[in-house]
Coordinates of C-alpha atoms and ligand atoms in Angstrom, one line a residue:
M127 CA 22.2 -12.3 -4.1
R128 CA 20.6 -9.0 -3.7
E129 CA 17.8 -9.0 -0.8
T130 CA 15.4 -6.7 -2.5
V131 CA 14.2 -6.2 -5.8
F132 CA 13.0 -3.4 -8.1
L133 CA 9.5 -3.4 -8.9
N134 CA 7.9 -2.1 -12.3
T135 CA 7.5 1.1 -10.7
D136 CA 11.1 1.6 -9.6
R137 CA 10.2 1.4 -6.3
E138 CA 12.2 -1.1 -4.1
M139 CA 11.0 -4.1 -2.1
P140 CA 12.4 -6.6 0.2
L141 CA 12.0 -10.5 -0.9
L142 CA 11.6 -11.2 2.8
G143 CA 8.6 -10.0 4.8
L144 CA 6.5 -10.3 7.8
G145 CA 3.3 -12.0 7.3
V146 CA 0.3 -11.0 9.8
Y147 CA -2.8 -13.3 9.1
K148 CA -3.7 -14.3 12.5
T149 CA -1.3 -12.2 14.1
A150 CA -3.7 -11.3 17.2
D151 CA -3.8 -7.7 18.3
N152 CA -1.9 -8.8 21.3
E153 CA 0.7 -10.5 19.8
A154 CA 1.6 -7.9 16.9
E155 CA 4.2 -5.4 18.9
T156 CA 6.2 -8.7 19.9
A157 CA 5.8 -10.2 16.0
I158 CA 6.9 -7.1 14.2
T159 CA 9.9 -5.5 17.1
A160 CA 11.4 -9.6 16.7
A161 CA 11.0 -9.1 12.9
V162 CA 12.7 -5.7 12.9
N163 CA 15.4 -7.1 15.1
A164 CA 15.8 -9.9 12.7
G165 CA 16.1 -7.2 9.7
Y166 CA 12.8 -7.7 8.2
R167 CA 11.6 -4.3 6.5
L168 CA 8.4 -5.5 4.5
I169 CA 5.0 -5.9 6.6
D170 CA 2.0 -7.9 5.3
T171 CA -1.6 -6.9 6.3
A172 CA -4.8 -6.8 5.2
S173 CA -8.3 -5.0 6.1
A174 CA -9.4 -8.7 6.0
Y175 CA -6.9 -9.5 8.9
K176 CA -8.6 -7.1 11.0
N177 CA -5.4 -6.0 12.7
E178 CA -4.2 -2.8 10.9
E179 CA -4.6 -1.0 14.1
S180 CA -2.1 -2.8 16.2
V181 CA 0.0 -3.7 13.3
G182 CA 0.1 0.3 12.8
K183 CA 0.9 1.1 16.7
A184 CA 3.2 -1.9 16.7
I185 CA 5.1 -0.2 13.0
A186 CA 4.8 3.6 14.8
K187 CA 6.8 2.2 18.2
C188 CA 9.4 -0.4 16.5
G189 CA 12.4 2.3 15.9
V190 CA 12.5 2.2 12.3
P191 CA 12.4 5.0 10.2
R192 CA 9.3 4.5 7.9
K193 CA 10.8 5.3 4.9
E194 CA 13.0 2.2 5.5
L195 CA 9.9 0.0 6.1
F196 CA 7.7 -1.9 3.2
I197 CA 4.1 -1.7 4.2
T198 CA 1.6 -3.9 2.6
S199 CA -2.7 -3.7 2.6
K200 CA -5.6 -5.4 0.9
I201 CA -8.9 -4.3 -0.1
W202 CA -11.3 -7.0 0.4
N203 CA -14.2 -8.7 -1.2
N204 CA -17.1 -6.9 0.1
A205 CA -15.6 -3.5 -0.8
Q206 CA -15.2 -4.6 -4.1
R207 CA -18.7 -5.5 -4.4
L208 CA -19.9 -2.1 -2.9
G209 CA -17.4 -0.7 -5.3
D210 CA -15.8 1.5 -2.3
V211 CA -12.4 1.1 -3.2
D212 CA -12.1 4.8 -1.9
G213 CA -13.5 4.4 1.1
A214 CA -11.7 0.9 1.8
F215 CA -8.4 2.8 1.3
Y216 CA -8.7 5.7 3.7
R217 CA -10.0 3.3 6.3
S218 CA -7.1 1.2 6.0
M219 CA -4.6 4.1 6.2
E220 CA -6.5 5.4 9.0
R221 CA -6.5 2.4 11.1
L222 CA -2.6 1.9 10.3
K223 CA -2.3 6.0 10.7
L224 CA 0.0 6.2 7.8
D225 CA 0.7 8.9 5.5
Y226 CA 1.5 6.7 2.7
L227 CA 1.4 2.7 1.6
D228 CA 3.9 1.0 -0.3
L229 CA 2.0 -1.4 -1.9
Y230 CA -2.1 -1.6 -2.0
L231 CA -3.4 -5.3 -3.7
I232 CA -6.5 -6.7 -4.9
H233 CA -7.2 -9.4 -2.1
W234 CA -9.3 -11.5 -4.4
P235 CA -10.2 -11.2 -7.9
V236 CA -14.0 -11.2 -6.9
P237 CA -16.1 -11.7 -10.1
G238 CA -17.5 -9.2 -12.0
C239 CA -16.1 -6.7 -9.9
Y240 CA -12.4 -6.5 -9.9
T241 CA -11.5 -5.0 -13.2
G242 CA -13.3 -1.7 -11.8
T243 CA -11.6 -2.3 -8.9
W244 CA -8.1 -1.5 -10.6
L245 CA -9.0 0.7 -12.6
E246 CA -10.2 2.9 -8.8
M247 CA -6.9 1.6 -7.4
A248 CA -4.8 3.7 -10.9
K249 CA -6.6 6.9 -9.6
L250 CA -5.4 6.2 -6.0
L251 CA -1.7 5.7 -7.3
E252 CA -2.0 9.1 -8.6
T253 CA -2.8 10.8 -4.9
G254 CA 0.9 9.4 -4.0
R255 CA -0.7 7.9 -0.8
V256 CA 0.2 5.0 -2.2
L257 CA 3.4 3.9 -4.4
S258 CA 3.0 0.5 -6.3
I259 CA -0.5 -1.3 -6.7
G260 CA -0.9 -4.8 -7.1
V261 CA -2.9 -7.9 -7.0
S262 CA -3.2 -11.4 -5.1
N263 CA -5.1 -14.7 -6.1
F264 CA -4.8 -13.6 -9.8
Q265 CA -4.8 -16.1 -12.5
I266 CA -3.2 -15.7 -16.1
H267 CA -6.5 -15.3 -17.3
H268 CA -7.8 -12.4 -14.8
L269 CA -4.4 -10.5 -15.9
E270 CA -5.2 -10.7 -19.0
E271 CA -8.5 -9.0 -18.5
L272 CA -5.9 -5.9 -16.7
K273 CA -4.5 -5.9 -19.8
K274 CA -7.3 -4.9 -21.6
I275 CA -8.5 -2.3 -19.5
S276 CA -5.6 -0.5 -18.0
G277 CA -2.1 0.4 -18.8
I278 CA -0.9 0.1 -15.6
V279 CA 0.7 -3.3 -15.0
P280 CA 0.1 -4.9 -11.5
A281 CA 3.5 -4.2 -9.4
V282 CA 3.2 -7.4 -7.6
N283 CA 1.4 -10.9 -7.8
Q284 CA 0.8 -12.3 -4.5
I285 CA 0.0 -16.0 -4.9
E286 CA 0.3 -19.0 -2.4
C287 CA 3.3 -20.2 -3.9
H288 CA 5.7 -23.4 -1.6
P289 CA 7.5 -26.7 -2.7
L290 CA 3.9 -28.4 -2.2
C291 CA 2.0 -25.4 -4.3
Y292 CA 4.5 -24.7 -7.4
P293 CA 2.3 -22.9 -9.8
K294 CA 5.3 -22.7 -12.3
E295 CA 3.3 -21.3 -15.7
L296 CA 1.5 -18.0 -13.4
I297 CA 5.0 -17.3 -12.0
E298 CA 6.7 -17.7 -15.4
Y299 CA 3.7 -15.8 -16.8
C300 CA 4.4 -13.1 -14.3
Q301 CA 7.9 -13.0 -14.9
S302 CA 7.3 -12.3 -18.2
E303 CA 5.3 -9.4 -18.0
G304 CA 6.9 -7.3 -15.3
I305 CA 4.8 -8.4 -12.8
Q306 CA 6.9 -9.5 -8.7
V307 CA 5.8 -12.9 -7.3
Q308 CA 5.2 -13.0 -3.4
A309 CA 4.8 -16.1 -2.2
Y310 CA 2.0 -16.2 0.5
A311 CA 1.9 -19.1 3.0
P312 CA 5.5 -20.0 2.1
L313 CA 6.1 -22.4 5.2
A314 CA 2.8 -24.0 3.6
R315 CA 1.6 -23.5 7.1
G316 CA 3.4 -26.0 8.4
A317 CA 2.8 -29.1 5.7
Y318 CA 6.0 -29.3 4.2
L319 CA 8.5 -29.2 7.2
D320 CA 8.7 -33.3 8.2
N321 CA 8.4 -33.8 4.2
D322 CA 11.4 -36.7 4.1
V323 CA 12.9 -34.8 1.1
M324 CA 12.9 -31.5 2.7
C325 CA 14.2 -32.9 5.8
V326 CA 17.2 -34.6 3.8
L327 CA 18.0 -31.1 2.2
G328 CA 17.7 -29.6 5.4
T329 CA 20.1 -32.0 6.5
K330 CA 22.5 -31.5 3.4
Y331 CA 22.6 -27.9 3.7
A332 CA 22.7 -27.4 7.6
H333 CA 19.0 -25.2 7.5
T334 CA 15.9 -26.2 8.5
P335 CA 13.4 -27.4 6.4
A336 CA 11.4 -24.1 6.4
Q337 CA 14.8 -22.5 5.7
V338 CA 15.0 -24.7 2.8
G339 CA 11.5 -23.9 1.3
L340 CA 11.9 -20.1 1.9
R341 CA 15.2 -20.3 0.0
W342 CA 13.6 -22.1 -2.8
A343 CA 11.5 -19.4 -3.3
I344 CA 13.9 -16.6 -3.2
Q345 CA 16.3 -18.4 -6.1
K346 CA 13.4 -18.1 -8.2
G347 CA 13.0 -14.5 -7.6
I348 CA 9.9 -15.0 -5.4
S349 CA 9.6 -12.5 -2.1
V350 CA 8.5 -15.0 0.8
I351 CA 6.6 -13.7 3.7
P352 CA 6.4 -15.9 6.3
K353 CA 4.5 -15.5 9.1
S354 CA 5.0 -16.3 13.1
V355 CA 4.3 -14.5 16.2
N356 CA 7.4 -16.3 18.0
P357 CA 11.2 -14.4 17.8
D358 CA 12.7 -17.2 17.7
R359 CA 10.6 -18.7 14.7
I360 CA 10.9 -14.8 13.3
A361 CA 14.6 -14.8 13.7
S362 CA 15.1 -18.4 12.0
N363 CA 12.9 -17.2 8.8
A364 CA 15.0 -14.6 7.9
N365 CA 18.1 -16.6 8.0
I366 CA 18.0 -17.7 4.4
F367 CA 20.4 -15.5 2.7
D368 CA 23.5 -17.2 3.8
F369 CA 22.9 -20.6 1.4
N370 CA 22.7 -21.4 -1.7
I371 CA 20.4 -24.4 -2.9
E372 CA 22.2 -26.7 -6.1
D373 CA 20.4 -26.4 -9.5
E374 CA 19.8 -30.3 -8.8
D375 CA 18.3 -30.2 -6.0
M376 CA 15.7 -27.4 -7.1
A377 CA 14.7 -29.6 -9.6
I378 CA 14.2 -31.7 -7.3
M379 CA 11.7 -29.7 -5.3
D380 CA 10.0 -28.5 -7.9
T381 CA 8.8 -32.4 -8.2
L382 CA 7.5 -32.1 -4.6
N383 CA 4.7 -30.0 -6.4
E384 CA 0.6 -30.9 -5.3
D385 CA -1.1 -28.5 -6.3
L386 CA -1.9 -27.8 -2.1
H387 CA -3.9 -24.7 -1.3
T388 CA -3.9 -23.8 2.3
S389 CA -6.3 -21.2 1.4
H390 CA -8.8 -20.9 -1.3
V391 CA -7.9 -22.2 -4.7
P392 CA -8.7 -18.3 -6.7
D393 CA -10.8 -20.0 -9.4
D394 CA -13.6 -21.5 -6.7
L395 CA -14.4 -18.1 -5.9
K396 CA -17.2 -18.0 -8.5
D397 CA -18.5 -20.7 -6.3
V398 CA -17.7 -19.7 -3.3
I399 CA -18.9 -15.9 -1.5
F400 CA -16.7 -14.8 1.2
Ligands
LIG503 N1 -3.2 -12.8 -0.5 C1 -3.9 -13.8 0.6 O1 -4.8 -14.2 0.2 C2 -3.1 -14.6 1.6 C3 -3.6 -16.0 2.2 C4 -3.2 -16.3 2.8 C5 -1.6 -15.5 3.6 N2 -1.2 -14.5 3.1 C6 0.1 -13.6 3.7 O2 0.9 -14.6 3.7 C7 1.6 -14.6 5.2 C8 1.9 -16.1 5.3 O3 1.0 -17.3 5.2 P1 0.5 -17.9 6.4 O4 0.3 -17.0 7.4 O5 -0.9 -18.3 5.9 O6 1.0 -19.2 6.4 P2 2.8 -19.6 6.5 O7 3.3 -18.4 6.7 O8 3.2 -20.6 5.7 O9 2.6 -20.7 7.8 C9 2.6 -19.8 9.0 C10 2.3 -20.8 10.5 O10 3.7 -21.6 10.8 C11 4.3 -21.3 11.5 N3 5.3 -21.2 11.8 C12 6.2 -20.3 11.1 N4 7.7 -20.3 11.4 C13 7.7 -21.7 11.5 C14 9.0 -22.3 11.7 N5 10.2 -21.6 11.3 N6 8.7 -23.8 12.3 C15 7.3 -24.4 12.4 N7 6.4 -23.4 12.3 C16 6.4 -22.1 11.8 C17 3.2 -20.3 12.5 O11 3.3 -20.3 13.7 P3 4.0 -19.5 15.0 O12 2.9 -18.2 14.6 O13 3.5 -19.6 15.9 O14 5.5 -19.7 14.8 C18 1.8 -20.6 11.7 O15 1.2 -21.4 12.2 C19 -0.1 -14.4 6.2 O16 0.3 -14.0 7.5 C20 -0.2 -13.0 5.1 O17 0.3 -12.0 5.4 C21 -2.0 -13.5 1.9

């Protein structure tokens, strides 16, 4: 099975990436070095993670040529509310010390702002400083709104997805629209690692429940960005391309869904200010 996908921008993106939410400045270099040594080529950060500077330094030192890496960052909500898309993007680039970004995402669909943000992001695309633009935490109705105002289809929708949170309808919608789904919190921050079904499947496939959970997403064509700062776990989380979950076990895993959100529920954003 391929370990990369082509986005609707014709850019190639690895299916596996390293998430760095809550990776402290003094952990970034160890984590990113371990990740590239284990074969990761995608790093997922965001201005909200407050670690773009240390992540940028670690990327510069990691020894892999820039063109072989795929770096993602995201615009945070306050910049959207201020209409400061350009400023936010260039501040991220300055902190990361990169000439270009592979993917820039709208972190959350801030009500009343996200369509305007999208139009500004489309202008950034024209500068060549970002190769693909996309969204995160968007539901079908948000994506339908984008369609009304822009011909540019998001390259990626990064959403919470793992066996305990399986938004099937949204995933199928994205796939039918040419939007690559990327799963954040693909380990549910540990919530399914001692689940009985996942443990049985782990034994059956001689992999850990974490690897089985990541593989489940990969087999659906969904990219995964597990976070770890532990070199052993980083390497283990990458070991997901050497086995295949049978259809009947994929179907069993699909039934584990309980809409468990480890982060915010996207449509609650109208009630919650963050
Ligand atoms: N767009 C968004 O709104 C959004 C929201 C949340 C996350 N994200 C992105 O998605 C990435 C991943 O999500 P996440 O960090 O929330 O959760 P996650 O990747 O599901 O889980 C990370 C947690 O699991 C632990 N862990 C990692 N590998 C493990 C393993 N093999 N066995 C046991 N424990 C393991 C990590 O601890 P150690 O570090 O100690 O290993 C950490 O506590 C983030 O880092 C971020 O890049 C995006």
